[in-house]
PDB file of C-alpha atoms in Angstrom:
ATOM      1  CA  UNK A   1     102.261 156.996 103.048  1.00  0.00           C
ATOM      2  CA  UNK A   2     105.507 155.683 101.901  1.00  0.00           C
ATOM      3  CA  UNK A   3     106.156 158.486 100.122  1.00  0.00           C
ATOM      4  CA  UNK A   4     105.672 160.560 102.798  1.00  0.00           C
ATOM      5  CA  UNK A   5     108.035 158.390 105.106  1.00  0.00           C
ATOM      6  CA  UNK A   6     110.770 158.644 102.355  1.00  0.00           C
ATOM      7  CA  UNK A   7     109.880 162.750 101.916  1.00  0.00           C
ATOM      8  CA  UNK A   8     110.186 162.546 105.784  1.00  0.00           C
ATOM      9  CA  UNK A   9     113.134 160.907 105.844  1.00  0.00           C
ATOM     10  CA  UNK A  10     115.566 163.096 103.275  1.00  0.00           C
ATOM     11  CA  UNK A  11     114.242 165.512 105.575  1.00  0.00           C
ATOM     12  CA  UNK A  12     115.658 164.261 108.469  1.00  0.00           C
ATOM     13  CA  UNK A  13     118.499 163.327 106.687  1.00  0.00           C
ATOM     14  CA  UNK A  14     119.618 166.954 105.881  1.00  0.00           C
ATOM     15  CA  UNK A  15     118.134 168.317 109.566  1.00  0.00           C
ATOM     16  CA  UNK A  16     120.641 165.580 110.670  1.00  0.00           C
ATOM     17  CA  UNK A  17     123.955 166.263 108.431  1.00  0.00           C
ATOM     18  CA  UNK A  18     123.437 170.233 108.747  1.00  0.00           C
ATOM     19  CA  UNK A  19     123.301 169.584 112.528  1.00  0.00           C
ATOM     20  CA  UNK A  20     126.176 167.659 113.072  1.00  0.00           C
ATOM     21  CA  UNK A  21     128.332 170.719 111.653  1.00  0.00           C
ATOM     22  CA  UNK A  22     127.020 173.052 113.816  1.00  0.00           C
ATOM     23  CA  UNK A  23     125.918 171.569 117.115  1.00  0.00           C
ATOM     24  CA  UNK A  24     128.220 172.367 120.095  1.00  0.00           C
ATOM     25  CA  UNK A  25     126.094 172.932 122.912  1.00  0.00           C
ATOM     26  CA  UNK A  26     124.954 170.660 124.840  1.00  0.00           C
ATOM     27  CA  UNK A  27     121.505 170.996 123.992  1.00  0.00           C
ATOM     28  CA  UNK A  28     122.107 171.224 120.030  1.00  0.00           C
ATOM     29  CA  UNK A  29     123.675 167.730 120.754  1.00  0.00           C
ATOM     30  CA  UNK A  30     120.527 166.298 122.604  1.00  0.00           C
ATOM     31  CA  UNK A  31     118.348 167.443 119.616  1.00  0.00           C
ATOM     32  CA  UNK A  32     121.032 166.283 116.876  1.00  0.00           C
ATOM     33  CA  UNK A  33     120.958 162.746 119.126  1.00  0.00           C
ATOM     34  CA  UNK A  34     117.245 162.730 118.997  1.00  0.00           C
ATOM     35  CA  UNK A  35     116.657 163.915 115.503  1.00  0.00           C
ATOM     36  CA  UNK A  36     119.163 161.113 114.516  1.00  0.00           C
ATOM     37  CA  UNK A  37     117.317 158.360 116.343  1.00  0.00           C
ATOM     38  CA  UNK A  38     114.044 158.927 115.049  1.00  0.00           C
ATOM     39  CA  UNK A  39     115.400 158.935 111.547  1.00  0.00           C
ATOM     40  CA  UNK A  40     117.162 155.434 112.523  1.00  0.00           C
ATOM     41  CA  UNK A  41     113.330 154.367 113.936  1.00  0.00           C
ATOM     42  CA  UNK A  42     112.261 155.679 110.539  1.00  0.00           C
ATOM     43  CA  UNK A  43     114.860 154.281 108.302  1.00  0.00           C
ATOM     44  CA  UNK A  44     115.331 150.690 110.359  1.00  0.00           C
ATOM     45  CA  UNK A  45     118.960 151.874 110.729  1.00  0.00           C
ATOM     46  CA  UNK A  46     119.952 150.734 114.183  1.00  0.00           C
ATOM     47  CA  UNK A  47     123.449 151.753 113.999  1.00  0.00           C
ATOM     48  CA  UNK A  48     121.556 155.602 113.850  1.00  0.00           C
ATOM     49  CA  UNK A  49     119.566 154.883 116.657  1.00  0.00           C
ATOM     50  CA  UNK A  50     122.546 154.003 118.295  1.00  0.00           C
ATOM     51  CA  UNK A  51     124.426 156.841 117.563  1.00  0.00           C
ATOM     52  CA  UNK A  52     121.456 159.091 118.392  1.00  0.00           C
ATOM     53  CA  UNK A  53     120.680 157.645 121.720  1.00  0.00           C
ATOM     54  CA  UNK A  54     124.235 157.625 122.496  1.00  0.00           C
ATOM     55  CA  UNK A  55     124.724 161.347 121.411  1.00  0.00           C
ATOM     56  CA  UNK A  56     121.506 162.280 123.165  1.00  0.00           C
ATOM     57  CA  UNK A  57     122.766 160.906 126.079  1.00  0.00           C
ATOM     58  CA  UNK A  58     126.374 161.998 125.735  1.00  0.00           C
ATOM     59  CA  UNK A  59     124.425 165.488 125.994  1.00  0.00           C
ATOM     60  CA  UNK A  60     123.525 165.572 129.094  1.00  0.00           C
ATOM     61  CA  UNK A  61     119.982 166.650 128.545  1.00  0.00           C
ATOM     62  CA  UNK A  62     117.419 163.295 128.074  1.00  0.00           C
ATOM     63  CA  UNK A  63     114.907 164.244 129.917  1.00  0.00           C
ATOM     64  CA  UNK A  64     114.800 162.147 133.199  1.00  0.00           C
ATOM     65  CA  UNK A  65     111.302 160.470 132.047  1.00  0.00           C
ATOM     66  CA  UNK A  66     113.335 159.153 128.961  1.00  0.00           C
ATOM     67  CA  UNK A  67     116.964 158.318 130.839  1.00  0.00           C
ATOM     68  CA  UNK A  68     115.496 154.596 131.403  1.00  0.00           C
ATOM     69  CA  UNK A  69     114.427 154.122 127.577  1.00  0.00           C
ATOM     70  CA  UNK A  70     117.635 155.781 126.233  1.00  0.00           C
ATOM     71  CA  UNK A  71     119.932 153.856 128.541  1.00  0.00           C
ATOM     72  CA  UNK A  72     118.238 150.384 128.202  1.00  0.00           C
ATOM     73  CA  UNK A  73     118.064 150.391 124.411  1.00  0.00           C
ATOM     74  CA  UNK A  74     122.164 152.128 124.218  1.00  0.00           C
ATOM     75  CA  UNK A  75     122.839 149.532 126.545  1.00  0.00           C
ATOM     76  CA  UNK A  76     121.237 146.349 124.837  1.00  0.00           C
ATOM     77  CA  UNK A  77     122.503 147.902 121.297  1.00  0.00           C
ATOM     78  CA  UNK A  78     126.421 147.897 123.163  1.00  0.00           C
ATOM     79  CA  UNK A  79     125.266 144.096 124.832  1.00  0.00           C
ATOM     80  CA  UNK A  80     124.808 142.986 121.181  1.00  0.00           C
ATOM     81  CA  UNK A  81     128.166 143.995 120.137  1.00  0.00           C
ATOM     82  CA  UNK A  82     129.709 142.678 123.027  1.00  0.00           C
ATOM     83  CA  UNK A  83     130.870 145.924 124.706  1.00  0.00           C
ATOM     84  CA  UNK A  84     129.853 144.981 127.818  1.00  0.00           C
ATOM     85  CA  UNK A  85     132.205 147.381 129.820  1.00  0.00           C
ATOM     86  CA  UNK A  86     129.397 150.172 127.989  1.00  0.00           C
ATOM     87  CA  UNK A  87     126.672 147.863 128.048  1.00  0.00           C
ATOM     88  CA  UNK A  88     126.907 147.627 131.611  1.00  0.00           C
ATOM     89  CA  UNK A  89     127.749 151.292 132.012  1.00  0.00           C
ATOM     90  CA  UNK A  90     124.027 152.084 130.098  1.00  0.00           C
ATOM     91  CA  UNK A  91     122.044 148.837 131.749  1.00  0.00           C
ATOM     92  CA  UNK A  92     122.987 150.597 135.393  1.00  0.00           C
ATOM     93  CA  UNK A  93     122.109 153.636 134.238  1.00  0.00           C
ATOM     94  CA  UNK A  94     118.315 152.144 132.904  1.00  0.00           C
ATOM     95  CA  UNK A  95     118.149 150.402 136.137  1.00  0.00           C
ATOM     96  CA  UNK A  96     118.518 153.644 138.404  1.00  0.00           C
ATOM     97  CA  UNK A  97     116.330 155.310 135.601  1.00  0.00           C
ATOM     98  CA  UNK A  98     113.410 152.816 136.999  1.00  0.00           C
ATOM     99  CA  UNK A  99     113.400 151.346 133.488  1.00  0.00           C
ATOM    100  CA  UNK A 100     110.358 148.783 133.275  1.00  0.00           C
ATOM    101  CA  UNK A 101     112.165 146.461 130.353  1.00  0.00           C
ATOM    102  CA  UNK A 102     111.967 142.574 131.614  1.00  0.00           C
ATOM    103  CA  UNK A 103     115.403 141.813 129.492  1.00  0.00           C
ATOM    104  CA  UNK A 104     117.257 144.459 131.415  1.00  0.00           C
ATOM    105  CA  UNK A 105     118.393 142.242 134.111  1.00  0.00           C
ATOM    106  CA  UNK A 106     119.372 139.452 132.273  1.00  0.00           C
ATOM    107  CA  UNK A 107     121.003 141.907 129.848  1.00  0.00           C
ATOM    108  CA  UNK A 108     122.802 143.184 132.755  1.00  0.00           C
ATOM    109  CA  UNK A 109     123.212 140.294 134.691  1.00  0.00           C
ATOM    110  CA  UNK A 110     124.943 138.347 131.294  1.00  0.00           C
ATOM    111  CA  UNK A 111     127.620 141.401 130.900  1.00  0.00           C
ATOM    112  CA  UNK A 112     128.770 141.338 134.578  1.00  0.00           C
ATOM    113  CA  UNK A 113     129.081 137.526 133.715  1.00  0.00           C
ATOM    114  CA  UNK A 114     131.201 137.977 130.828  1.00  0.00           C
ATOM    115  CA  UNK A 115     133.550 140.870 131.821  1.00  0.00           C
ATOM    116  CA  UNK A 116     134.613 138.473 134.345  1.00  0.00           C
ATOM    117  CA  UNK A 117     132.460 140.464 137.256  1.00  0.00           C
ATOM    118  CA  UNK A 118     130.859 137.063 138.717  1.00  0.00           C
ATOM    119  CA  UNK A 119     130.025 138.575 142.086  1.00  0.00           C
ATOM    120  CA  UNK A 120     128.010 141.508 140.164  1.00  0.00           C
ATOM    121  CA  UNK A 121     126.264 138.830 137.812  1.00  0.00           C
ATOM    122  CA  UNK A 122     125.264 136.773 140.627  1.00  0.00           C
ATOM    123  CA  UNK A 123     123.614 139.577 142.593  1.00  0.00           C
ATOM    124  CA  UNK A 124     121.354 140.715 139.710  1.00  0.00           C
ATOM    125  CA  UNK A 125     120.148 137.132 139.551  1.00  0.00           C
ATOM    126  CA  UNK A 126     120.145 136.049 142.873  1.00  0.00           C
ATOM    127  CA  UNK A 127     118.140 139.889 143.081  1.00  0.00           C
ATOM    128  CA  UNK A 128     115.792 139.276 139.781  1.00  0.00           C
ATOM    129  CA  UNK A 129     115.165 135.659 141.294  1.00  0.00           C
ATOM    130  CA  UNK A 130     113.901 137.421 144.504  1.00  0.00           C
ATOM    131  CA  UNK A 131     112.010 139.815 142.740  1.00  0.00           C
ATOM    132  CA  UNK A 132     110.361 137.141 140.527  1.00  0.00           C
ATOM    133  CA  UNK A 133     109.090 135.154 143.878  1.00  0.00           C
ATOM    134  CA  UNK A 134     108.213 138.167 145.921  1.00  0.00           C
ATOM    135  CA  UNK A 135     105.839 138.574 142.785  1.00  0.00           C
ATOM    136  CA  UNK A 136     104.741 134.966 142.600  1.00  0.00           C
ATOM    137  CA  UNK A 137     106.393 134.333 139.230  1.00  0.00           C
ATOM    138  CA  UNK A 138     108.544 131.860 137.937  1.00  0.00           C
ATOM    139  CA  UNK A 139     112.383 133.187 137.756  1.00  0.00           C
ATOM    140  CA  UNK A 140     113.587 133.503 134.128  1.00  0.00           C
ATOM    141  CA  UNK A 141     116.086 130.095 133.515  1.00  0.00           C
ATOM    142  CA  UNK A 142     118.263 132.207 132.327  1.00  0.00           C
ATOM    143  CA  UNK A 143     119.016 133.546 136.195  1.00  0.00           C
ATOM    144  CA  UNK A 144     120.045 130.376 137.006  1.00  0.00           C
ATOM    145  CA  UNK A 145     121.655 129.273 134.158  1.00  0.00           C
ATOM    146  CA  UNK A 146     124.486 131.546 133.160  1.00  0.00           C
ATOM    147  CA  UNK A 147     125.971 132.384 136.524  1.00  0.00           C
ATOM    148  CA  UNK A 148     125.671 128.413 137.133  1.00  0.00           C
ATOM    149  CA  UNK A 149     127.718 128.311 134.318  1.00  0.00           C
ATOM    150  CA  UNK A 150     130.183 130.664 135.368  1.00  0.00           C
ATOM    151  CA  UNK A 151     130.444 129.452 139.256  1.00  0.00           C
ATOM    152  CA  UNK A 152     131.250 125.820 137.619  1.00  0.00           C
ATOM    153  CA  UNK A 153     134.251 127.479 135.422  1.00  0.00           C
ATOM    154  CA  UNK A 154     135.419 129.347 138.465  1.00  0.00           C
ATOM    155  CA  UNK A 155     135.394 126.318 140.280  1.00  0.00           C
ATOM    156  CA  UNK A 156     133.093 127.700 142.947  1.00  0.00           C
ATOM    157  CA  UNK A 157     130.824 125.279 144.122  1.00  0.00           C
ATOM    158  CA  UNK A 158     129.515 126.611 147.315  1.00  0.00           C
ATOM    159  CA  UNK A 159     128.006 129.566 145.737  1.00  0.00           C
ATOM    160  CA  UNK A 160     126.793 127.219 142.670  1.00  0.00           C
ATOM    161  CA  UNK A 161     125.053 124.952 145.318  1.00  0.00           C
ATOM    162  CA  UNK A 162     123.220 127.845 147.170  1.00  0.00           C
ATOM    163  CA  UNK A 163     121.989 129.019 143.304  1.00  0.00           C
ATOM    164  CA  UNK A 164     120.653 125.618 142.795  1.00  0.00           C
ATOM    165  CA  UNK A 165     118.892 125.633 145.854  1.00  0.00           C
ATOM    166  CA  UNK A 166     117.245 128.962 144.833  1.00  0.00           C
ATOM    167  CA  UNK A 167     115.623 126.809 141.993  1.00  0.00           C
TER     168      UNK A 167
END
């Protein structure tokens, strides 16, 4: 079987390389972003699966039952290396994709928070906290946490009191 991952693979490799030569259209980018993440799934290279997702995506053409999968993982990859302005920009995109990921709205919530956007940070959690009761969960901490933290650096202790209440 490993053979045939690593035959699979130098494959992909040259599908891949010829591709990005010769792809111009939109859809010859969605298939040169797709081919590209699934040889990133099959190599455990992330920074191809980023660069597929984000050239699939780029295209255009993600079918809409993938546009919450492809945002949410372009998005979390961008959250990681603290490109939030993108992160956001993907995690918004997931969200209005109906993407089913629990992180997403911490994920989302946490780059609003540090691109200085505290208003946008502290609806996702007052929203996810809201969510989590109408369900009859337990809010994640971290939608209390971070925007606490936040309101306390801004100085804004009205809004930090209301959030503790929420607890």
């Amino acid at each position: 079987e490993d053979g045939a991952k690593k035959k699979d693979a130098a494959a992909l490799q040259a599908a891949v390389t010829e591709g990005q030569g010769v792809a111009s259209s939109n859809d010859d980018k969605y298939f040169l972003g797709f081919y590209t993440l699934q040889l990133g799934v099959l190599t455990k290279n992330e920074a191809l699966q980023e660069q597929g997702l984000d050239t699939a995506l780029d295209s255009g053409f993600v079918p809409a039952s993938d546009a919450g999968l492809y945002n949410y993982y372009s998005g979390r990859f961008a959250y990681q290396k603290k490109d939030f302005p993108k992160a956001i920009k993907r995690l918004e995109a997931a969200k209005a994709a109906g993407s089913p990921e629990e992180s997403l709205p911490g994920l989302l919530m946490d780059s609003y928070l540090q691109s200085g956007q505290l208003d946008q940070g502290l609806a996702i959690a007052k929203a996810g906290i809201d969510a989590a009761h109408a369900a009859g969960k337990v809010a994640s901490e971290d939608l209390y946490v971070r925007p606490a933290k936040a309101l306390q650096a801004a100085k804004r202790t009205d809004d930090l009191l209301d959030l503790l209440t929420l607890r």
